JSON list of C-alpha atoms in Angstrom, two decimals:
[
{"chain": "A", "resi": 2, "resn": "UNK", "atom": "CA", "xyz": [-19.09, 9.37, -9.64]},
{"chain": "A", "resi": 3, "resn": "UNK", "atom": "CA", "xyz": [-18.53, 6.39, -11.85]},
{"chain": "A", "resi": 4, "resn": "UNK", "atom": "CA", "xyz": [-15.40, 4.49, -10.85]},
{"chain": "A", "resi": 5, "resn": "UNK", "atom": "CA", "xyz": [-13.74, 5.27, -14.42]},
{"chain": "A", "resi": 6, "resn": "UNK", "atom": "CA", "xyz": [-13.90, 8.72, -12.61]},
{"chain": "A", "resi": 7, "resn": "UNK", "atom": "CA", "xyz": [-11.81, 7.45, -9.80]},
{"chain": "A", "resi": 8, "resn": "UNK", "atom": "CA", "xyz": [-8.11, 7.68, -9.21]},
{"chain": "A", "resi": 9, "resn": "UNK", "atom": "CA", "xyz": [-6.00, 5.51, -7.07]},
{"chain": "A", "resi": 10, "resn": "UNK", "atom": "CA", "xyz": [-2.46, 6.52, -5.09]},
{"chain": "A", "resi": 11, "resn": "UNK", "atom": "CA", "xyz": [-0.26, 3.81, -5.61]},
{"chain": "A", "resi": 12, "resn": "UNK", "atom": "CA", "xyz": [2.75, 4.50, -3.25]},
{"chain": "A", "resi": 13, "resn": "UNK", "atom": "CA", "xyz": [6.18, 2.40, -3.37]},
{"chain": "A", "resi": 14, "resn": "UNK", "atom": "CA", "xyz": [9.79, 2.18, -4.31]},
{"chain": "A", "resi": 15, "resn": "UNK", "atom": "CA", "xyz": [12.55, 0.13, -5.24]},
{"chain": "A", "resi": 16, "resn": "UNK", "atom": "CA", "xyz": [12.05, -3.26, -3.78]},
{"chain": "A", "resi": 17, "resn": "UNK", "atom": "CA", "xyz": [8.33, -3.31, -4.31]},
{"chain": "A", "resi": 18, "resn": "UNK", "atom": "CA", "xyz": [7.33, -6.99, -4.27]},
{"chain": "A", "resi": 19, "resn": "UNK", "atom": "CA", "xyz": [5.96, -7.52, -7.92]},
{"chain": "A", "resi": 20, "resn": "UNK", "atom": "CA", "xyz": [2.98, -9.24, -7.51]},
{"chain": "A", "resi": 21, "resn": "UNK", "atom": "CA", "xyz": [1.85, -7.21, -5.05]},
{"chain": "A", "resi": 22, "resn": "UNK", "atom": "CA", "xyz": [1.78, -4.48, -7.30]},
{"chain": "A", "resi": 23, "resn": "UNK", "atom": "CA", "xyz": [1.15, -5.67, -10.81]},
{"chain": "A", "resi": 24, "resn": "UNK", "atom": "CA", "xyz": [-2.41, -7.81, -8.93]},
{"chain": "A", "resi": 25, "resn": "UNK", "atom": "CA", "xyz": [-4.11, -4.50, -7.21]},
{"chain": "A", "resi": 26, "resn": "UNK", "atom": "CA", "xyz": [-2.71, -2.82, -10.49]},
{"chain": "A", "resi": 27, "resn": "UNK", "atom": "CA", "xyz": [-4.62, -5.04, -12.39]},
{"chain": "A", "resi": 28, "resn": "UNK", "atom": "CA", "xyz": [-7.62, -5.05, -10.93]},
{"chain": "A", "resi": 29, "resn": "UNK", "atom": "CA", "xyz": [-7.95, -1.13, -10.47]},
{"chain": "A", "resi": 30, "resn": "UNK", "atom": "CA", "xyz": [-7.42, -0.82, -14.15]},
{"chain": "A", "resi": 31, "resn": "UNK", "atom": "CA", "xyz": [-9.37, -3.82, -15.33]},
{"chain": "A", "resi": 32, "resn": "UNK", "atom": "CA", "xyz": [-12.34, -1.78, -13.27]},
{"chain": "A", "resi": 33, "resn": "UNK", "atom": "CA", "xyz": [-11.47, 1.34, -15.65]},
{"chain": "A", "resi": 34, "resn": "UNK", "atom": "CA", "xyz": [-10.07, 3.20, -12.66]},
{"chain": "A", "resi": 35, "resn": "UNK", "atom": "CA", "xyz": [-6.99, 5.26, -13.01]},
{"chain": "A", "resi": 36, "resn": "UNK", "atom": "CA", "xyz": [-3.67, 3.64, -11.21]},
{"chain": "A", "resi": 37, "resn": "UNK", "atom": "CA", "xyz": [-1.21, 6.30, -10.45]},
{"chain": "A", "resi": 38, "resn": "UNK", "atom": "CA", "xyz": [2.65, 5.30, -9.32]},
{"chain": "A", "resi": 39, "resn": "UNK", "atom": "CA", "xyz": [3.70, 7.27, -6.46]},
{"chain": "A", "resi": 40, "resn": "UNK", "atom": "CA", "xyz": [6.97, 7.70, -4.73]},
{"chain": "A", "resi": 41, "resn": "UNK", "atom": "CA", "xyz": [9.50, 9.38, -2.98]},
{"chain": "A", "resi": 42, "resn": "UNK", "atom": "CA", "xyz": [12.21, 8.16, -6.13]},
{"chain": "A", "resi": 43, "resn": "UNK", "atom": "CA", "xyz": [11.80, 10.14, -8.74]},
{"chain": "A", "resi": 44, "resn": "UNK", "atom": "CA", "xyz": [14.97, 9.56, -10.62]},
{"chain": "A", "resi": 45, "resn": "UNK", "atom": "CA", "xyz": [14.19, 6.43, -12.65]},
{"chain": "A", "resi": 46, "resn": "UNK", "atom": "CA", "xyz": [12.05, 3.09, -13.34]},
{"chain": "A", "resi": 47, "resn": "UNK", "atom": "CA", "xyz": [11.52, 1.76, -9.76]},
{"chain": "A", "resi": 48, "resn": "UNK", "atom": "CA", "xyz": [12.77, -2.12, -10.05]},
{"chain": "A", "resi": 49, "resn": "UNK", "atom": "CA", "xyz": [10.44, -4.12, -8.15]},
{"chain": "A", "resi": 50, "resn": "UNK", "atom": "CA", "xyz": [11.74, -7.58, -6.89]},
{"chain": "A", "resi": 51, "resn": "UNK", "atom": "CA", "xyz": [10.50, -10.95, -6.30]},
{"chain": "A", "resi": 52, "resn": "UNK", "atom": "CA", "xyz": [10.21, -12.62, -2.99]},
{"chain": "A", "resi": 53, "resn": "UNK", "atom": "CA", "xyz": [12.77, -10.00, -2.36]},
{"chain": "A", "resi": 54, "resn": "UNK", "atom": "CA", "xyz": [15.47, -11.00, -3.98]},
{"chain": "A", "resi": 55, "resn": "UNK", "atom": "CA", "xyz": [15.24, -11.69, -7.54]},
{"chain": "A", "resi": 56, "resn": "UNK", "atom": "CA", "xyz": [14.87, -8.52, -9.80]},
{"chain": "A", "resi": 57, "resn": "UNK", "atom": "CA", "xyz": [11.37, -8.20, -11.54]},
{"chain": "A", "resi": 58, "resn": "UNK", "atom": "CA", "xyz": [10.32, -5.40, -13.90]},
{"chain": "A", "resi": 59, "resn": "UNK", "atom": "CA", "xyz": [10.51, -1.53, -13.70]},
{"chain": "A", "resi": 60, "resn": "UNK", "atom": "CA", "xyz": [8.06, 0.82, -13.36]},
{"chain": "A", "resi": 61, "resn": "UNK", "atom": "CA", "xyz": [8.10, 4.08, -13.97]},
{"chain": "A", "resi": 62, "resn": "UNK", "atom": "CA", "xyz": [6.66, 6.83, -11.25]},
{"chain": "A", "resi": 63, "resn": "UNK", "atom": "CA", "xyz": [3.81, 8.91, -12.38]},
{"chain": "A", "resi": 64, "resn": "UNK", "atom": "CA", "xyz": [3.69, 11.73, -9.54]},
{"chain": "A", "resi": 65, "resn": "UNK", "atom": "CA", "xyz": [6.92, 12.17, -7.01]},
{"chain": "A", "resi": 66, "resn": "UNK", "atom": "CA", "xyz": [5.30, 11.78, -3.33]},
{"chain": "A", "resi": 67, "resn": "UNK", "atom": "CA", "xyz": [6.65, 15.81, -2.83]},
{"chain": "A", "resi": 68, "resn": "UNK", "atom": "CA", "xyz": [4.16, 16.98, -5.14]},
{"chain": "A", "resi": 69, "resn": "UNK", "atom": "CA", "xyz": [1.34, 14.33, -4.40]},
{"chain": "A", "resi": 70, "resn": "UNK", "atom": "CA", "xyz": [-1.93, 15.63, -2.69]},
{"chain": "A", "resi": 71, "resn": "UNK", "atom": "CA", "xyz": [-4.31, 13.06, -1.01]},
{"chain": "A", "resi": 72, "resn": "UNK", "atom": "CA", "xyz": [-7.01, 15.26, -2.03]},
{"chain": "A", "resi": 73, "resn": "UNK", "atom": "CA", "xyz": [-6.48, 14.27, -5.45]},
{"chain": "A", "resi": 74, "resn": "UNK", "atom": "CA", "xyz": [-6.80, 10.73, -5.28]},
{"chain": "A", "resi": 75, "resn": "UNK", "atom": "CA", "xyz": [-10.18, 8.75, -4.20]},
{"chain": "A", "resi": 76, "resn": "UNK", "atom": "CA", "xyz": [-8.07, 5.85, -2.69]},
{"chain": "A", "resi": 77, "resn": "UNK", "atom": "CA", "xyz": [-4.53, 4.77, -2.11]},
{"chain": "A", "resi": 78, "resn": "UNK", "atom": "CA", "xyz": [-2.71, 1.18, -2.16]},
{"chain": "A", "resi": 79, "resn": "UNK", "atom": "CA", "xyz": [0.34, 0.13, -0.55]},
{"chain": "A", "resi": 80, "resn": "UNK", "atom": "CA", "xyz": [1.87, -2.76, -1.85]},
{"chain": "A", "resi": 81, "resn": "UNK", "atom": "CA", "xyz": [4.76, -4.41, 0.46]},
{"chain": "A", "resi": 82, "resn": "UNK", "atom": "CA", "xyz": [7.75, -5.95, -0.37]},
{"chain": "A", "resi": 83, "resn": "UNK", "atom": "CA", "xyz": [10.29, -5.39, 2.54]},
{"chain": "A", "resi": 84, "resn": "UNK", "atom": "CA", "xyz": [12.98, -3.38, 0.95]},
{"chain": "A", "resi": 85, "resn": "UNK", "atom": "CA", "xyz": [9.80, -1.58, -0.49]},
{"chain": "A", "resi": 86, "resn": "UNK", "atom": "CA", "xyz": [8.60, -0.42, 2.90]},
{"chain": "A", "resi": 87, "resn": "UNK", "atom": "CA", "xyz": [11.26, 0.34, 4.73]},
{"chain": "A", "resi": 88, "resn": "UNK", "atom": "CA", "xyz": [12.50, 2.82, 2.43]},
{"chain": "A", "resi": 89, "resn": "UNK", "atom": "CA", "xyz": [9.20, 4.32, 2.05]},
{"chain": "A", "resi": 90, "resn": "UNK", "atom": "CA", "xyz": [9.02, 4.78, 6.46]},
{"chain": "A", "resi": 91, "resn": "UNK", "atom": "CA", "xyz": [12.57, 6.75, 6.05]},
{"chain": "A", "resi": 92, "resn": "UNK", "atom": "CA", "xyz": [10.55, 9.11, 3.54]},
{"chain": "A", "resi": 93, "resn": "UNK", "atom": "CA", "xyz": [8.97, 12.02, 5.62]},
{"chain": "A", "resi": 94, "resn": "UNK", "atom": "CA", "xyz": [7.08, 13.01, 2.68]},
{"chain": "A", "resi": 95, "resn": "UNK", "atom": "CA", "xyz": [5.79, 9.55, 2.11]},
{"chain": "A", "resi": 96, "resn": "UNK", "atom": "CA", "xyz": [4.85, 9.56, 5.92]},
{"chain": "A", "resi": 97, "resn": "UNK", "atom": "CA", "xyz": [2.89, 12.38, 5.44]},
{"chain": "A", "resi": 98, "resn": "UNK", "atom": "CA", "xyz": [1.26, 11.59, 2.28]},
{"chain": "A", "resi": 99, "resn": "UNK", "atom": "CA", "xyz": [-0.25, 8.27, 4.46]},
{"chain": "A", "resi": 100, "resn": "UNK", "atom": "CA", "xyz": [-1.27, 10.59, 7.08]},
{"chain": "A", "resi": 101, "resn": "UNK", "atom": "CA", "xyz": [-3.44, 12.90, 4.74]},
{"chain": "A", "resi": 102, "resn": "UNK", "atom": "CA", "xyz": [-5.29, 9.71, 3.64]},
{"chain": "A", "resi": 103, "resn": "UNK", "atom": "CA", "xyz": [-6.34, 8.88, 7.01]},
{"chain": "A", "resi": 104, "resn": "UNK", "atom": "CA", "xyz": [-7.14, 12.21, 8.00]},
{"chain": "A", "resi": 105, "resn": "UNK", "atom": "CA", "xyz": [-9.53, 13.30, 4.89]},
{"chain": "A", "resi": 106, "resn": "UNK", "atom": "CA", "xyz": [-11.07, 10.13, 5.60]},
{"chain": "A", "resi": 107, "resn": "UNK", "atom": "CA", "xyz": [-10.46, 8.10, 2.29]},
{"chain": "A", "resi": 108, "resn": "UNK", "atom": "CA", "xyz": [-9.58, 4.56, 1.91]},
{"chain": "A", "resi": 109, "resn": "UNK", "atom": "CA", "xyz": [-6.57, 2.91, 2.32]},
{"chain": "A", "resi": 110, "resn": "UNK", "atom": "CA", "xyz": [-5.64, -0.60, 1.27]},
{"chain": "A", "resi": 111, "resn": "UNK", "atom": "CA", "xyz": [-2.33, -1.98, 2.70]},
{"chain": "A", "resi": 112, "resn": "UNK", "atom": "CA", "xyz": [-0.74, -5.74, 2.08]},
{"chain": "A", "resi": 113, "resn": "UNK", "atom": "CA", "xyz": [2.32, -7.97, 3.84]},
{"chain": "A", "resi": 114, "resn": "UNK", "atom": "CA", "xyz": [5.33, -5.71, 4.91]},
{"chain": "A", "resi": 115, "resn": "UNK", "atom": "CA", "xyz": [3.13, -2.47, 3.88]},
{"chain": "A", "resi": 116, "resn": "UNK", "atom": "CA", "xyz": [1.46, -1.81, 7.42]},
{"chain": "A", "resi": 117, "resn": "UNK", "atom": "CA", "xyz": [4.91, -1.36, 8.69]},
{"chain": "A", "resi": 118, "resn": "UNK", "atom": "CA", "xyz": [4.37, 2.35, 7.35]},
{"chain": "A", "resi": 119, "resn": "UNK", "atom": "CA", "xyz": [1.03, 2.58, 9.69]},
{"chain": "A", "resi": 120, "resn": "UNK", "atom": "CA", "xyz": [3.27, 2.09, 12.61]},
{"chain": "A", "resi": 121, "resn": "UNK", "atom": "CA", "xyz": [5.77, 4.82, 11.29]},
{"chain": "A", "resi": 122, "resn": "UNK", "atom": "CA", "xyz": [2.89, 7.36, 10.84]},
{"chain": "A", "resi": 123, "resn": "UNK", "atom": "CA", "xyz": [1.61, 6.53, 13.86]},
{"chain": "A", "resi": 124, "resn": "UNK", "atom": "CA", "xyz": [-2.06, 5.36, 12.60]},
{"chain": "A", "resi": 125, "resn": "UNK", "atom": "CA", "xyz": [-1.71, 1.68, 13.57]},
{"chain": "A", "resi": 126, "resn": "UNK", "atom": "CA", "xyz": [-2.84, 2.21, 17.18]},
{"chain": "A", "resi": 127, "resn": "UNK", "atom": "CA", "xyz": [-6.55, 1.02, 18.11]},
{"chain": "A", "resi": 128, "resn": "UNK", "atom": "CA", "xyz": [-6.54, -0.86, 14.66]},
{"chain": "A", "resi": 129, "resn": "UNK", "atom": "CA", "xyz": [-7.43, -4.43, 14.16]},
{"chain": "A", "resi": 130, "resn": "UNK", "atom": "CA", "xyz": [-5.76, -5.36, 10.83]},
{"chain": "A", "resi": 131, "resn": "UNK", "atom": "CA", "xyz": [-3.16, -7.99, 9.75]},
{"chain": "A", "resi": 132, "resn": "UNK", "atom": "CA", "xyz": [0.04, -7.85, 7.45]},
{"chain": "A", "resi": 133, "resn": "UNK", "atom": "CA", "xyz": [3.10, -10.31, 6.63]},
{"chain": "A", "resi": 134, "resn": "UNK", "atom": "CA", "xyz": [3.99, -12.44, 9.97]},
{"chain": "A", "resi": 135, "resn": "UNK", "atom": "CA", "xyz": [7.25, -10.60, 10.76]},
{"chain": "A", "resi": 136, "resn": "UNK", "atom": "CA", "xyz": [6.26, -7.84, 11.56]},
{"chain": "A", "resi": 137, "resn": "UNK", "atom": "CA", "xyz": [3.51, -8.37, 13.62]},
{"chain": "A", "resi": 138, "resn": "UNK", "atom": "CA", "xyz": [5.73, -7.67, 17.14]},
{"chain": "A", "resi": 139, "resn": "UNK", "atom": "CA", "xyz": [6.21, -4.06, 15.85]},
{"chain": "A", "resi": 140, "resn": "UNK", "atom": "CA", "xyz": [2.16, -3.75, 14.55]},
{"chain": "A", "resi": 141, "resn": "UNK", "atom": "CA", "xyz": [1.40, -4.67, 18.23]},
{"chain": "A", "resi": 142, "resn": "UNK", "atom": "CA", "xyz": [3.62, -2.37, 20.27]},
{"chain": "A", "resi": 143, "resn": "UNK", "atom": "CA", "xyz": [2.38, 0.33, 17.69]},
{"chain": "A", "resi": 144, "resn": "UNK", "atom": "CA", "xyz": [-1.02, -0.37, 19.50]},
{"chain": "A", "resi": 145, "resn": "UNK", "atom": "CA", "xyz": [-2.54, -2.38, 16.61]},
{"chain": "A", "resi": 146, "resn": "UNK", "atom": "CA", "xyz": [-4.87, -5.58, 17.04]},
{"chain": "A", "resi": 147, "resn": "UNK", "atom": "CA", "xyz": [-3.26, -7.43, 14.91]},
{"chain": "A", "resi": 148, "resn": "UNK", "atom": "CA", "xyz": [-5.04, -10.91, 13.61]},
{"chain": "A", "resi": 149, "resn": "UNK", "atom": "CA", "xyz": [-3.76, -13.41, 11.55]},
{"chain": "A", "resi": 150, "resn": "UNK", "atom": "CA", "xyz": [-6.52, -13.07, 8.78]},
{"chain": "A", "resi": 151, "resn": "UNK", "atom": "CA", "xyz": [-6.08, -13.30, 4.79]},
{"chain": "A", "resi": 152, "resn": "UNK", "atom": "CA", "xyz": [-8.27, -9.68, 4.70]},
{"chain": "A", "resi": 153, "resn": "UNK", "atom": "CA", "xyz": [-9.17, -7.27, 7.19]},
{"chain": "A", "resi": 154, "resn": "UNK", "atom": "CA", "xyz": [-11.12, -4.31, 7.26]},
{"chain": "A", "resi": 155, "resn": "UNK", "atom": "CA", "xyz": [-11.16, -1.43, 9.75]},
{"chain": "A", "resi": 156, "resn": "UNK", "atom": "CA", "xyz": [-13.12, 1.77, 8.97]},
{"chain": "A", "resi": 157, "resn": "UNK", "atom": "CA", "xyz": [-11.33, 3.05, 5.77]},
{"chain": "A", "resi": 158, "resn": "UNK", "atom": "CA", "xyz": [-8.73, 0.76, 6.44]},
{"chain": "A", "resi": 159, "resn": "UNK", "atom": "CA", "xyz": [-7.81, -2.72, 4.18]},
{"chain": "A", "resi": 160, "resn": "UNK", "atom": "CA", "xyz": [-5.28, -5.02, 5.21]},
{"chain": "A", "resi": 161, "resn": "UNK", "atom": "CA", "xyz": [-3.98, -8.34, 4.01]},
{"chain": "A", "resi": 162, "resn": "UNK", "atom": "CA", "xyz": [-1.08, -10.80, 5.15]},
{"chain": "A", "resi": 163, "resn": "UNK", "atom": "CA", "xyz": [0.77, -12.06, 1.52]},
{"chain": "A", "resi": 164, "resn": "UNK", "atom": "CA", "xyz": [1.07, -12.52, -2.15]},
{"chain": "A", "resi": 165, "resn": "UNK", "atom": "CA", "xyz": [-1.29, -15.47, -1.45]},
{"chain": "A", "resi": 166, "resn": "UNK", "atom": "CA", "xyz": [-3.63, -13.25, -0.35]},
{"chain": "A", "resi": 167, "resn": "UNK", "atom": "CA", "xyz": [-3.38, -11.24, -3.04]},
{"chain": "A", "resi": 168, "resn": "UNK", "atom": "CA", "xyz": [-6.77, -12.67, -4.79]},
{"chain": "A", "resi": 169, "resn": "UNK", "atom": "CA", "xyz": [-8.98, -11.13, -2.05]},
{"chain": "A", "resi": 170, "resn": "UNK", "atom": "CA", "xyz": [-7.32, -8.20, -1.63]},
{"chain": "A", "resi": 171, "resn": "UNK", "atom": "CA", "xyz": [-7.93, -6.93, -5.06]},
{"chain": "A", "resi": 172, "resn": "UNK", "atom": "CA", "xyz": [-11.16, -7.67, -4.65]},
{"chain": "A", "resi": 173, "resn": "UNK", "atom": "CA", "xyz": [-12.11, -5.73, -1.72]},
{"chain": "A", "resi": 174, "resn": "UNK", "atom": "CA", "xyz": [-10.18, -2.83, -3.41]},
{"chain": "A", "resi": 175, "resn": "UNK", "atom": "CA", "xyz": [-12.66, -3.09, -6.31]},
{"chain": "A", "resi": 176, "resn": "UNK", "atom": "CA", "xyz": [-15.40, -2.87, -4.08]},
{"chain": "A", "resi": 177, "resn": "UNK", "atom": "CA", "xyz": [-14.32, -0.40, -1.99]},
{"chain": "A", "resi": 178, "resn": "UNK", "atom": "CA", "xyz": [-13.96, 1.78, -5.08]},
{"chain": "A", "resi": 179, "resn": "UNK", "atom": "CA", "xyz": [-17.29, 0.53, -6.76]},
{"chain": "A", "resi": 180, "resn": "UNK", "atom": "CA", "xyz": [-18.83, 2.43, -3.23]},
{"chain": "A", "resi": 181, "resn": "UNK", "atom": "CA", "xyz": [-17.52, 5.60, -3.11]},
{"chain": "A", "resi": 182, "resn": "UNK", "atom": "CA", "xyz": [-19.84, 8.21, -4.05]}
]
């Protein structure tokens, strides 16, 4: 399968941090794979911020999590942004959706505040990975190995610590996708 044959689940909502959408965006598009917006807010753009606090631009969802299938998507991306992900671990759907990635096997690619939803769904246990200093505490009582590293890989699992990681990040995501069958 080519990668312009390959589709990628990006899930978020309002309060994405920007960059750490628009970069893995980017770079899954700029390798002709298809980007799709997922999330559990279906009733407008999605206003991602910057640093947190100063609005950015809106995106539009493409698929609302409810009606999102892992088995339709060869990868998916989790972008952080703190307001981002903590909405996301109140969605059960959203939960789930994660869940069905790691149990079909397929790979996941989470940055900064993003791994918070690993610990929700109950996948961060036995892990070594890293994400955004704050919330490493709750990564290690989850049972995580958590290292302070600008990329880690575990299995089918991607992690990375910050916008200034950002960079590598999309680059492992474009290889990861260049070597699925």
């Amino acid at each position: 399968m080519a990668i312009a044959d390959k589709k990628v689940a990006f899930l978020l909502t309002r309060g994405v941090e920007e960059v750490e959408l628009t970069g893995p965006l980017s770079a899954v598009r700029g390798a002709g794979a298809q980007a799709v917006i997922v999330s559990p807010w279906d009733d407008g753009p999605l206003t991602a911020l910057n640093s947190d606090w100063h609005k950015g631009e809106d995106f539009e969802v493409d698929v609302p999590v409810i009606a999102a299938k892992a088995e339709d998507y060869d990868m998916l991306v989790m972008p952080g942004g703190t307001l981002n992900v903590d909405n996301l671990r109140t969605s059960a759907p959203a939960v789930e959706f994660v869940k069905a990635f790691f149990e079909a096997g397929k790979p996941v690619a989470a940055i900064c505040h993003a791994p918070w939803m690993l610990a929700e769904a109950k996948l961060a246990q036995g892990r070594t990975l890293t994400s955004y200093h704050s919330i490493k505490q709750d990564l290690l009582n989850a049972g995580a190995n958590w290292v302070d590293q600008e990329l880690v890989r575990d299995g089918n699992l991607i992690t990375s610590r910050s916008p200034d990681d950002l960079a590598v990040f999309d680059k492992a995501i474009v290889q990861e996708l260049e070597s699925l069958g």
